[in-house]
Coordinates of C-alpha atoms and ligand atoms in Angstrom, one line a residue:
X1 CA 82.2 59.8 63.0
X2 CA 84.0 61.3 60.2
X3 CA 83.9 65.5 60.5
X4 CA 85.3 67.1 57.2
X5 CA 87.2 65.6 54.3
X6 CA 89.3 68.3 53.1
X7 CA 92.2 68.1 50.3
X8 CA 95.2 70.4 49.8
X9 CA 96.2 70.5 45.8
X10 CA 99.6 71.0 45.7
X11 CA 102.4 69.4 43.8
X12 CA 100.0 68.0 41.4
X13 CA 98.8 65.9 44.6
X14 CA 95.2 66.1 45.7
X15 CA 96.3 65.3 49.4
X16 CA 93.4 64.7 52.1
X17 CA 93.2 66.7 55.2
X18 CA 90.3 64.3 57.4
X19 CA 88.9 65.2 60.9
X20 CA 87.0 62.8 63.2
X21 CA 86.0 61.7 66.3
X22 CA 86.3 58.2 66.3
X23 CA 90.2 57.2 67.7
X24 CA 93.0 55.6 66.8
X25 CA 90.9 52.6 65.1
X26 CA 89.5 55.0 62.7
X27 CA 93.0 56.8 62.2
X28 CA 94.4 53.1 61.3
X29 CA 91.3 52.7 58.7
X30 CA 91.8 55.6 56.7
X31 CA 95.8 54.8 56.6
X32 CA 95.2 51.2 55.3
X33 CA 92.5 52.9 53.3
X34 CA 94.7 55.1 51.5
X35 CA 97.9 53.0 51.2
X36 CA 95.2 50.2 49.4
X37 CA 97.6 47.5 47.6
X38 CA 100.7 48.9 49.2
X39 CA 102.7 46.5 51.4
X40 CA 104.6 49.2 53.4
X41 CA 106.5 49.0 57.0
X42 CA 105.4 51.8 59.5
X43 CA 107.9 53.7 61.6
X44 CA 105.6 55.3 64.1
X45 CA 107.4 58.7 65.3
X46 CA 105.8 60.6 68.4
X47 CA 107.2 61.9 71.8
X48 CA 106.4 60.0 75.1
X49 CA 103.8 62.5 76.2
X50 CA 101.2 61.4 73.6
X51 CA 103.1 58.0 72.8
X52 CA 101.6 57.0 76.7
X53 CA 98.0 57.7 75.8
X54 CA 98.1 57.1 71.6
X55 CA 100.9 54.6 70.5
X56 CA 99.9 51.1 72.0
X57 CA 96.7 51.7 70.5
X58 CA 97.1 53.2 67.4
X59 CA 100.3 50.4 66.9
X60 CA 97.6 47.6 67.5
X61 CA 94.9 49.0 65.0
X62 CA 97.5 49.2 62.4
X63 CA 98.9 45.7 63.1
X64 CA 95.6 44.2 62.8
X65 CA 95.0 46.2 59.5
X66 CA 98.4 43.8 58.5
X67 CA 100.5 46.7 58.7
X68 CA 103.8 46.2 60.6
X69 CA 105.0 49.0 63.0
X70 CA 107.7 50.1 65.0
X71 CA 107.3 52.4 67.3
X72 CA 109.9 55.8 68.4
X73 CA 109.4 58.0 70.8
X74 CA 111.5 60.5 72.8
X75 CA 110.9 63.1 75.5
X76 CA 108.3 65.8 74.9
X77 CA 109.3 69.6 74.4
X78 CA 111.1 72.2 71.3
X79 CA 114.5 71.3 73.0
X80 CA 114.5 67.5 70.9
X81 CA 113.8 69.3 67.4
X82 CA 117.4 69.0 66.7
X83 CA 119.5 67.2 63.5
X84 CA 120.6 64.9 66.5
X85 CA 117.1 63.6 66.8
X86 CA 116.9 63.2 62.9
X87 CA 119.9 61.7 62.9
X88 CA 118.7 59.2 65.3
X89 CA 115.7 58.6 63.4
X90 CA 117.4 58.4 59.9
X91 CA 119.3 55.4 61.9
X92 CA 116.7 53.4 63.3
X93 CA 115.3 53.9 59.1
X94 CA 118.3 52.2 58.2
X95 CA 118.8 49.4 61.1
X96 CA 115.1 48.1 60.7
X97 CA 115.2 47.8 56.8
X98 CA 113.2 50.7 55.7
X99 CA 112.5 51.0 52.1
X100 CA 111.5 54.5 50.2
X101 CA 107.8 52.8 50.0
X102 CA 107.5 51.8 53.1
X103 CA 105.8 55.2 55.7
X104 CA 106.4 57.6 58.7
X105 CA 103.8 58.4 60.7
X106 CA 104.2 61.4 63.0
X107 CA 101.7 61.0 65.9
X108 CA 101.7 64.4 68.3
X109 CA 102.2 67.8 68.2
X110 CA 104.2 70.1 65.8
X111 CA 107.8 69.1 67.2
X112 CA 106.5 65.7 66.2
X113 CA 105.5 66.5 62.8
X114 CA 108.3 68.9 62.0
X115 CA 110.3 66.1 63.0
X116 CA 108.6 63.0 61.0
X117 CA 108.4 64.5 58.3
X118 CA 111.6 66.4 57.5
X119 CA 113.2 62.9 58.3
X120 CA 110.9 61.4 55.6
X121 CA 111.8 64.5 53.4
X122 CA 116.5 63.5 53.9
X123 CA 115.4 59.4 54.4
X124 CA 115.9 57.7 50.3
X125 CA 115.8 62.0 48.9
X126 CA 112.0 61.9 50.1
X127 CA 109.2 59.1 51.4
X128 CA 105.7 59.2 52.5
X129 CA 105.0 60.4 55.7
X130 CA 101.3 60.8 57.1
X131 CA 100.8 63.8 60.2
X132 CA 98.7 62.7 63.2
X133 CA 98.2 65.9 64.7
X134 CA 97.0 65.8 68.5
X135 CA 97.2 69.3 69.4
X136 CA 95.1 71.8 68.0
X137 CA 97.7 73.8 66.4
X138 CA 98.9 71.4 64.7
X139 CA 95.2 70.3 63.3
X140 CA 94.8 74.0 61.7
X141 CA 98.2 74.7 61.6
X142 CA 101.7 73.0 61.8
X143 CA 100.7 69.6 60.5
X144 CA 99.5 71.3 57.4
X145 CA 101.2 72.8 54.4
X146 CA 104.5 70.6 54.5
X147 CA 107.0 72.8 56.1
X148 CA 109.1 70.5 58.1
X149 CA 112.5 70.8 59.9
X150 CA 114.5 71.3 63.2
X151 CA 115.9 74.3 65.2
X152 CA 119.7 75.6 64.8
X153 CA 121.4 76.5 68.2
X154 CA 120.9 79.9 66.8
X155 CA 117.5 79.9 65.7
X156 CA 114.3 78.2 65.6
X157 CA 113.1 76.0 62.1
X158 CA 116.6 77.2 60.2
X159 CA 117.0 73.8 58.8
X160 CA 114.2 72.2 56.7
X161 CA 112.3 71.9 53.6
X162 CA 108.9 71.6 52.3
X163 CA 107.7 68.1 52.6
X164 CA 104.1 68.1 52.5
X165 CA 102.3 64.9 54.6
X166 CA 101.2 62.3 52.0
X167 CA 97.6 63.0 54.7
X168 CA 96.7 64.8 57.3
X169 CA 94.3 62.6 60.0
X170 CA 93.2 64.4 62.6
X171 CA 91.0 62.6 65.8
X172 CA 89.8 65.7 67.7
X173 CA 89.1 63.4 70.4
X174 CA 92.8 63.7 71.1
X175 CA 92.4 67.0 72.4
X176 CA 91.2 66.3 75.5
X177 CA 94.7 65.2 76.7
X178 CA 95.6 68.6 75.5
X179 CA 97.4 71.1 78.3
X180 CA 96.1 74.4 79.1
X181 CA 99.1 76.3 78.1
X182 CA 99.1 75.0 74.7
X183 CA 95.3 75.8 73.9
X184 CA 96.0 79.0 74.9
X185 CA 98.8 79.4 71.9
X186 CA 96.3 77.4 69.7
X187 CA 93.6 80.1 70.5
X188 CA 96.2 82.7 69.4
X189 CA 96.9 80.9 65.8
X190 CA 93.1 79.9 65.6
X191 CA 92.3 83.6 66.3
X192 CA 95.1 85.0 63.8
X193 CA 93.1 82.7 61.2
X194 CA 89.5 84.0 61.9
X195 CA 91.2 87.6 61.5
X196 CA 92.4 86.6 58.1
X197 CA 90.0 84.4 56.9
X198 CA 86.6 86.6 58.6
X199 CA 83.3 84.9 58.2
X200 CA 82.1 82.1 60.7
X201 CA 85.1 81.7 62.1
X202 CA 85.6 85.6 63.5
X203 CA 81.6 85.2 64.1
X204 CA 82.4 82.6 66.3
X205 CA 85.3 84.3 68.2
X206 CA 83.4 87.1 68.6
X207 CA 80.1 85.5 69.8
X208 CA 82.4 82.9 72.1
X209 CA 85.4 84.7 73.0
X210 CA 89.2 84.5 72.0
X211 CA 90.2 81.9 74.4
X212 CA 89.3 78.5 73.5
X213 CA 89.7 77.0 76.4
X214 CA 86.2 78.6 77.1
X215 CA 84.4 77.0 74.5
X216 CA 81.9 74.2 74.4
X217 CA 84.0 71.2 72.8
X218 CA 81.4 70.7 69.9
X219 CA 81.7 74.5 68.7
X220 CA 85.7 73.8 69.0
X221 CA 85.3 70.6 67.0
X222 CA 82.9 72.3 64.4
X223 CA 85.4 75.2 63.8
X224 CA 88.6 73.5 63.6
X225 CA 88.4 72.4 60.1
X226 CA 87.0 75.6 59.3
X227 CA 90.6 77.2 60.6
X228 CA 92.4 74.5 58.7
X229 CA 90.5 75.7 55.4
X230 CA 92.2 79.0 56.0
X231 CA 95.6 77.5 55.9
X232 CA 95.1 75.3 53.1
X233 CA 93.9 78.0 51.1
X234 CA 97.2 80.1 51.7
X235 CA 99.2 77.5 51.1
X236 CA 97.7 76.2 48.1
X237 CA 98.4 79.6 46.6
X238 CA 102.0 80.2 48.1
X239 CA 103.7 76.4 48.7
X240 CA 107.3 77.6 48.7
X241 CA 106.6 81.0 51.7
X242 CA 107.8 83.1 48.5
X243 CA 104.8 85.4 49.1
X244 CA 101.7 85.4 49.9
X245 CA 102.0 83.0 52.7
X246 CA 103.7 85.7 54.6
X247 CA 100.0 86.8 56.0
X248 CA 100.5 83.9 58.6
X249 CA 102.8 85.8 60.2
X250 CA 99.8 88.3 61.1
X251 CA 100.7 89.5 64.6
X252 CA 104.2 87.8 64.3
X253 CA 106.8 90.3 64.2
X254 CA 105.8 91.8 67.1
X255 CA 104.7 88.6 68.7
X256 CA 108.1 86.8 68.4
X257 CA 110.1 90.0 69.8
X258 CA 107.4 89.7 72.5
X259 CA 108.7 86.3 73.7
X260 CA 112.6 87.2 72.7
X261 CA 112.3 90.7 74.6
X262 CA 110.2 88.7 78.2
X263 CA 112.7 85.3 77.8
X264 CA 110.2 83.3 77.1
X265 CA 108.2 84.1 80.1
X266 CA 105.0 84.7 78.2
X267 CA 104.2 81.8 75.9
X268 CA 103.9 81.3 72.4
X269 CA 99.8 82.4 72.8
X270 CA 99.9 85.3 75.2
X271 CA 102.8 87.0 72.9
X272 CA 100.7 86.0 69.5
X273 CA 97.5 88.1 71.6
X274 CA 99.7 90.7 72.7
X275 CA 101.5 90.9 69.1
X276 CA 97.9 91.0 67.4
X277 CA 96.7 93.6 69.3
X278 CA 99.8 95.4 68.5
X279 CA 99.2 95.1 65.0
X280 CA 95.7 96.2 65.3
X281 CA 97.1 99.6 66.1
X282 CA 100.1 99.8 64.2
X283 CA 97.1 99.0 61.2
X284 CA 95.5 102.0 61.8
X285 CA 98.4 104.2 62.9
X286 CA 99.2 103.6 59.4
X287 CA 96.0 104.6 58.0
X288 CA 95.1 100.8 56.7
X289 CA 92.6 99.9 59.4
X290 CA 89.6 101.9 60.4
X291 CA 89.7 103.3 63.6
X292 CA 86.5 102.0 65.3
X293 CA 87.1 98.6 63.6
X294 CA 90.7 98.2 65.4
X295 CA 88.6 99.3 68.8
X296 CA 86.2 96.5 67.8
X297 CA 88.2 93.7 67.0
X298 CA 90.8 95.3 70.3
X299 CA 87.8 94.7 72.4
X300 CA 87.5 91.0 71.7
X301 CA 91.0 90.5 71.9
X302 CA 91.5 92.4 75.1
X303 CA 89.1 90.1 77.3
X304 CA 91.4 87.3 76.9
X305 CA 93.5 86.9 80.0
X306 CA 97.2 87.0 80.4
X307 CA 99.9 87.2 82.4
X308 CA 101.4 90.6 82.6
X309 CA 105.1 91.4 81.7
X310 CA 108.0 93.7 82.0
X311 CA 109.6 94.5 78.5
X312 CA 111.9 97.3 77.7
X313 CA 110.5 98.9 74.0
X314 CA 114.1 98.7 73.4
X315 CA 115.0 95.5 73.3
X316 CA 112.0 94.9 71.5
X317 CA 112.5 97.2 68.8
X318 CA 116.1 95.4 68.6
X319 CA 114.6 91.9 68.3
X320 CA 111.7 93.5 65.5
X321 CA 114.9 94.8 63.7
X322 CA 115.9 91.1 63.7
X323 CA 113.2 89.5 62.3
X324 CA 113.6 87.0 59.7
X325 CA 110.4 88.2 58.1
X326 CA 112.9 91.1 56.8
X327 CA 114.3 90.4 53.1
X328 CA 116.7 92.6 51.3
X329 CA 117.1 94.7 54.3
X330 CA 113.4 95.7 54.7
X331 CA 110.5 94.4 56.9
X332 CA 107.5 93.1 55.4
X333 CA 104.6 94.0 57.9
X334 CA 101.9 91.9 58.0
X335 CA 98.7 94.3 58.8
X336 CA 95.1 94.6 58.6
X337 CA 93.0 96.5 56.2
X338 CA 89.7 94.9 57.5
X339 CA 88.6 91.6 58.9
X340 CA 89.3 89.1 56.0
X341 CA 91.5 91.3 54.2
X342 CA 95.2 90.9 55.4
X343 CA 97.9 93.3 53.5
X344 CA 101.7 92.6 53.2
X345 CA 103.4 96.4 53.1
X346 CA 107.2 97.9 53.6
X347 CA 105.9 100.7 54.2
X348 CA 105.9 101.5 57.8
X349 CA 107.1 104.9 59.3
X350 CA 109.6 103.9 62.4
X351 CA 107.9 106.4 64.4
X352 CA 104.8 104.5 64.3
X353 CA 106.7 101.4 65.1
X354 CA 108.0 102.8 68.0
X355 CA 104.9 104.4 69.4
X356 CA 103.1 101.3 68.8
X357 CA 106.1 99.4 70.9
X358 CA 105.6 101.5 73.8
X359 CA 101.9 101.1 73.9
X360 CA 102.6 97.2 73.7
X361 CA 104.9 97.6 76.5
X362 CA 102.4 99.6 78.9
X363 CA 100.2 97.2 78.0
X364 CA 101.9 94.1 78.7
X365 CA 102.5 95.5 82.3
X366 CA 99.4 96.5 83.3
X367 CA 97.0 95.0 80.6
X368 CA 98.2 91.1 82.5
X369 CA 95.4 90.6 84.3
X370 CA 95.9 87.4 86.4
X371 CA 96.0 84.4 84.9
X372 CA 93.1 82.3 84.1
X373 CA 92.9 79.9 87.0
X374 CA 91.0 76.5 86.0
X375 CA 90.9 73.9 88.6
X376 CA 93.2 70.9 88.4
X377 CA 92.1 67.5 87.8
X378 CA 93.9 64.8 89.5
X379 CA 95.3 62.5 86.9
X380 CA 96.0 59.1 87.0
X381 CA 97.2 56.2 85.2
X382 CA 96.0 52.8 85.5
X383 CA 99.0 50.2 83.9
X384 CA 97.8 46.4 84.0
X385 CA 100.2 43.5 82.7
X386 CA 100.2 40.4 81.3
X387 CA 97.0 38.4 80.7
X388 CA 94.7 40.8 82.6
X389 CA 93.3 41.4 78.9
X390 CA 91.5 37.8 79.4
X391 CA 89.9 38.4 82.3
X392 CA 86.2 37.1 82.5
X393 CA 88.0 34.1 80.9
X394 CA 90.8 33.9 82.8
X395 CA 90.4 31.5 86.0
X396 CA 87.0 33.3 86.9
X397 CA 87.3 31.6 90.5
X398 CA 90.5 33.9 91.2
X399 CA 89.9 36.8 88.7
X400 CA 86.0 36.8 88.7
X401 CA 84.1 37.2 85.9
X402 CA 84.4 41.0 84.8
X403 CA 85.9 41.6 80.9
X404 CA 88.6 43.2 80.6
X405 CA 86.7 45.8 79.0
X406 CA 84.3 46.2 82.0
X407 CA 87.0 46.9 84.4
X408 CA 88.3 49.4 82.4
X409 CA 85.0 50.9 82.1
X410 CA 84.4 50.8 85.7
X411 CA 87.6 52.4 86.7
X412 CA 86.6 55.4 84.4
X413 CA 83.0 55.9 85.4
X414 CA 84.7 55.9 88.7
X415 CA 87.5 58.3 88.0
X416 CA 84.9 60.5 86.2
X417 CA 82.0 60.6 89.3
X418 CA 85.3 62.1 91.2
X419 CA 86.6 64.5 89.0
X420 CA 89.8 62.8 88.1
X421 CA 91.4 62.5 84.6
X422 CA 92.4 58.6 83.7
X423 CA 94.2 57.0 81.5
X424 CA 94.0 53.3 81.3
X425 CA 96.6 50.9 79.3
X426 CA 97.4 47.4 79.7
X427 CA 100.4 45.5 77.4
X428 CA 101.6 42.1 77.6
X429 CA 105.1 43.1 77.4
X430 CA 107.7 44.0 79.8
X431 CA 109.5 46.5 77.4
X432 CA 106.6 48.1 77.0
X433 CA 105.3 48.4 80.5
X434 CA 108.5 50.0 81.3
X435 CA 107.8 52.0 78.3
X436 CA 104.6 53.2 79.6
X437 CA 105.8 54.3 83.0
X438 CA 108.9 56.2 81.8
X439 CA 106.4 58.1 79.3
X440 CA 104.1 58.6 82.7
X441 CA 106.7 61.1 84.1
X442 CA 105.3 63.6 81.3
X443 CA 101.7 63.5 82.6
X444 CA 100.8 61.5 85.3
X445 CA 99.9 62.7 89.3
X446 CA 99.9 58.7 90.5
X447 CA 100.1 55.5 89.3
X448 CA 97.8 52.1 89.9
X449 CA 99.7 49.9 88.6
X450 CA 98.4 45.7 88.3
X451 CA 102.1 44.4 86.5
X452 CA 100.2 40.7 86.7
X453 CA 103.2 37.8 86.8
X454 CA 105.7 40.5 86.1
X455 CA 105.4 41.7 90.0
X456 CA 107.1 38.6 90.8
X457 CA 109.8 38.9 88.6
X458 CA 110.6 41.9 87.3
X459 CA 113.3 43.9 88.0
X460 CA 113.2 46.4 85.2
X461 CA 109.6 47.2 86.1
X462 CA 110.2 47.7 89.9
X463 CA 113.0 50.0 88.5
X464 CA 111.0 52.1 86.3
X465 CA 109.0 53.0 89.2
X466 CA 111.4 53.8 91.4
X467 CA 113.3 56.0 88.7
X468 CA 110.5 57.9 87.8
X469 CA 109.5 59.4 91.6
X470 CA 105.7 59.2 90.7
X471 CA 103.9 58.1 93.6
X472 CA 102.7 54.5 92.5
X473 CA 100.2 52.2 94.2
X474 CA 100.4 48.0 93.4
X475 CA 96.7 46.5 92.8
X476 CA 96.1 42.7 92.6
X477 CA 92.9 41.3 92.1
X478 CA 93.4 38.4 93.8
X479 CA 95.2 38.3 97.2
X480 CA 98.7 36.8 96.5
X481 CA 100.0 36.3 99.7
X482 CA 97.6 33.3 100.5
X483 CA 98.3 31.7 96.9
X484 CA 101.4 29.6 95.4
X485 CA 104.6 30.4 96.8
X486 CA 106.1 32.2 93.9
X487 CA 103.6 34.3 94.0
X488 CA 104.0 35.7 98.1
X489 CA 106.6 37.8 97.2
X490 CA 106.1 41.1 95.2
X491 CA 109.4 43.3 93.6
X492 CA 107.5 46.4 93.2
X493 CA 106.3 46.3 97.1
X494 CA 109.0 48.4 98.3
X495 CA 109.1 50.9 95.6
X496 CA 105.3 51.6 96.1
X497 CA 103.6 53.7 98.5
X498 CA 101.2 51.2 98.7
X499 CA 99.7 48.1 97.9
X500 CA 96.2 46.6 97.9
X501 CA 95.3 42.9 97.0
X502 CA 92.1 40.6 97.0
X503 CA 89.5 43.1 96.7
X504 CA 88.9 42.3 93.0
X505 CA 87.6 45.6 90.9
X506 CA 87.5 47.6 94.8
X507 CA 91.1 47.4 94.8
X508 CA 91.6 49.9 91.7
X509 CA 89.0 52.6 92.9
X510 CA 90.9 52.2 96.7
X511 CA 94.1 53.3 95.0
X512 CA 92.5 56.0 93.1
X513 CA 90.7 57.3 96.4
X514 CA 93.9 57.2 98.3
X515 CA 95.4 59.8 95.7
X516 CA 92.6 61.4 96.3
X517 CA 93.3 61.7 99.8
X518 CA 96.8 62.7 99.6
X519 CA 96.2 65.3 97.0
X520 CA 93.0 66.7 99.8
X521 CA 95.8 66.7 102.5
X522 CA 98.3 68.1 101.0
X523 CA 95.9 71.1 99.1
X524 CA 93.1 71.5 101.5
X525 CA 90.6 70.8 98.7
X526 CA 88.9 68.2 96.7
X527 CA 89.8 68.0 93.3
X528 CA 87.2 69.4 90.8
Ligands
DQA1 C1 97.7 39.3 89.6 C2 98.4 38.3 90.4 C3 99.6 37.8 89.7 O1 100.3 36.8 90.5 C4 99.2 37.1 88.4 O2 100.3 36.7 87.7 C5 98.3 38.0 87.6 C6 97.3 38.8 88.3 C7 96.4 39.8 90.3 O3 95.8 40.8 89.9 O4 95.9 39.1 91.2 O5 98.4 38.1 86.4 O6 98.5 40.5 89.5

């Protein structure tokens, strides 16, 4: 189901900013959608955290909507936003033909799309690129508003340009893969947005709380365009950052010397919270903000848990003094005058700095209350090989008569009644099996792995899983010791802590129950 249609006007471009529901077949609709007429290559970019669960889908929607792809991925994290990884990109542009009409797709999370499109920006002096955001900052923030690049060994984003996405297709759905950790930063930006912006979106911060991760999914899927609005407003009026965009940095400055002064101990989020709070009372120290607003909006703010941390105000009036926010010598503060109403000022006393850097300090060391614990979900992922997608068809005597789509089905009511995460993907291809299970180190607990004909043969499958050190069970259907000879013997036997064959459908939920049991023995408690 389609959520909002939004539009960002800038460059004489009405460029659409779309939300849904509905997966990677509706994301591949709207792209042939909008390219119409145009025969264009795809050079899918994302990293191999969201490439496991996305890619092979999203590649197959857009190959049956006759759009060739190729797909490139590399490992997740800040450290590959380099101009080595563009380069590399820029390369595979080049090898495999790539015209200026033809598209980049980044698929992930703002590394991704800082990356896909800053290489579309250098590739032929600027091609198309469409963002596929699948975290929630990028949704209402990164993936929007075209500023694209990589990190310098001596900063973050000091190399780029503005390069806005061609369109912006969100699938919330895609959240659910989403870690803790960064829907805790996204709360922060999200948050930073309903302080600027006011209206429903504070309403609904201050009716459900700063930390996302505490709200019921719908709310979260209701608001998220909402946030996005914000940002497309701001950057509608301010495309270049020569201004008024500035007010995204609300709760920045101090935020960013938060992280810098802790060593990145605290994440991107619980500085952004600690740095907004901060700013709440630097706002009023400076006579902008009302007093018993900053205690209201402090109160909301200060329910949100976080780790605590040891700072010197020192070193984080040296990093403030850094900031890049600073031009022509000076500062610009981002502050509050009242919810809605942001205001960009020079004019702040350093005595107030300081006093409001040792408040943040004190804070920050006895303010952390302990982290939010939320249970862990077992999670598993379920590989099957070649020709398993027949099955029903498929020799019905050996394989029985299940679809391929009901075993899949199966295994996830399954995985759901126990409270385990899955995630299911079966490929015809070697290449990309081994794919699959090199992107699995990122995310998976176990493996259940059916590699069909390949178990016989393959040794670059039988290495993957031994490389990556994930505990990996083999399933057959059928029980291939009492079939043809070439099929007795298995490659992956030895590298598996396990295998089970001739149980049929049984034999996937046995594997998942023996992680299950390994994960109760070595925890003392059931996963949740
Ligand atoms: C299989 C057994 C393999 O020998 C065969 O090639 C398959 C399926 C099974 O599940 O029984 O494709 O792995």
């Amino acid at each position: 189901m389609m959520l909002r249609e939004l539009q960002l006007c800038v460059l004489g471009r009405k460029l659409p900013i779309e939300f849904s529901d509905a997966g990677m077949d509706w994301a591949a609709d709207r792209i042939r959608f909008l390219l119409g007429e145009r025969i264009a290559k795809i050079m899918l970019i994302t990293d191999e955290q969201i490439g496991l669960h996305y890619s092979l889908p999203l590649r197959r929607a857009l190959e049956a909507r006759g759009l060739q792809t190729i797909i490139t991925s590399f490992p997740p994290g800040e450290s590959e936003k380099t101009l080595r990884r563009v380069s590399d990109l820029l390369d595979k542009l080049v090898l495999n033909g790539f015209e200026k009409s033809d598209i980049i797709i980044g698929l992930g999370g703002g590394v991704v799309t800082d990356l896909a499109g800053f290489t579309a920006a250098c590739y032929h002096r600027g091609m198309d690129w469409f963002a596929l955001p699948t975290s929630l900052l990028g949704m209402i923030d990164a993936a929007i508003g075209g500023k694209t690049g990589v990190n310098h060994a001596l900063g973050k984003n000091l190399i780029g340009t503005i390069h806005p996405a061609a369109a912006v297709i969100a699938d919330v759905s895609t959240l659910t893969t989403l870690p803790e950790r960064e829907l805790l930063s996204a709360s922060a930006e999200f948050v930073k947005h309903a302080l600027l912006h006011g209206g429903k979106l504070w309403e609904s911060v201050q009716e459900d709380g700063a930390d996302l991760r505490l709200w019921d999914r719908e709310l979260l899927y209701e608001m998220i365009p909402e946030c996005a609005q914000v940002k497309i407003d701001v950057v509608e009026e301010d495309l270049t950052d020569s201004g008024r965009r500035m007010i995204l940095n609300l709760g920045h400055t101090f935020g960013h010397a938060i992280e810098s002064a802790t060593d990145y101990s605290l994440s991107h989020g619980e500085a952004v919270f600690l740095g907004l709070r901060a700013m709440l009372r630097l706002s009023e120290r400076c006579g902008l903000l009302d007093a018993l607003k900053a205690m209201e909006i402090d109160e909301v703010l200060r329910k949100v848990h976080l780790k605590s941390a040891e700072m010197s105000p020192d070193d984080v009036l040296s990093f403030i003094r850094h900031d890049k926010k600073s031009r022509e010598g000076r500062l610009n503060w981002v502050l509050l005058r009242d919810i809605g109403e942001p205001a960009i000022t020079t004019r702040v006393s350093e005595i107030d700095v300081s006093e409001t850097t040792e408040w943040l300090c004190e804070a920050a060391a006895i303010g952390g209350k302990p982290a939010l614990q939320l249970p862990k979900r077992l999670k598993i992922a379920v590989f099957n090989g070649p020709n398993l997608n027949l099955l029903g068809t498929r020799e019905p005597d050996i394989y029985g008569k299940h679809s391929y789509q009901e075993l899949e089905d199966s295994i996830r009511d399954f995985a759901k009644e126990n409270g385990l995460e899955v995630l299911i993907q079966q490929t015809n291809s070697e290449s990309e099996m081994v794919t699959l299970l090199q992107s699995a180190r990122h995310w998976a607990d176990g493996i259940v792995i059916n590699p069909g004909a390949y178990t016989h043969t393959s040794v670059a499958i039988r290495d993957a899983i031994a490389t990556i050190g994930i505990p990996t069970i083999e399933v057959h259907l059928s029980d291939i010791e009492s079939r043809e000879d070439f099929r007795r013997g298995s490659l992956m036997k030895d590298v598996c802590i396990e295998q089970i064959k001739g149980r049929g459908i049984q034999g996937y939920f046995n594997a998942i129950d023996v992680f299950r049991e390994h994960y109760y023995s070595i925890t003392g408690k059931i996963p949740v």
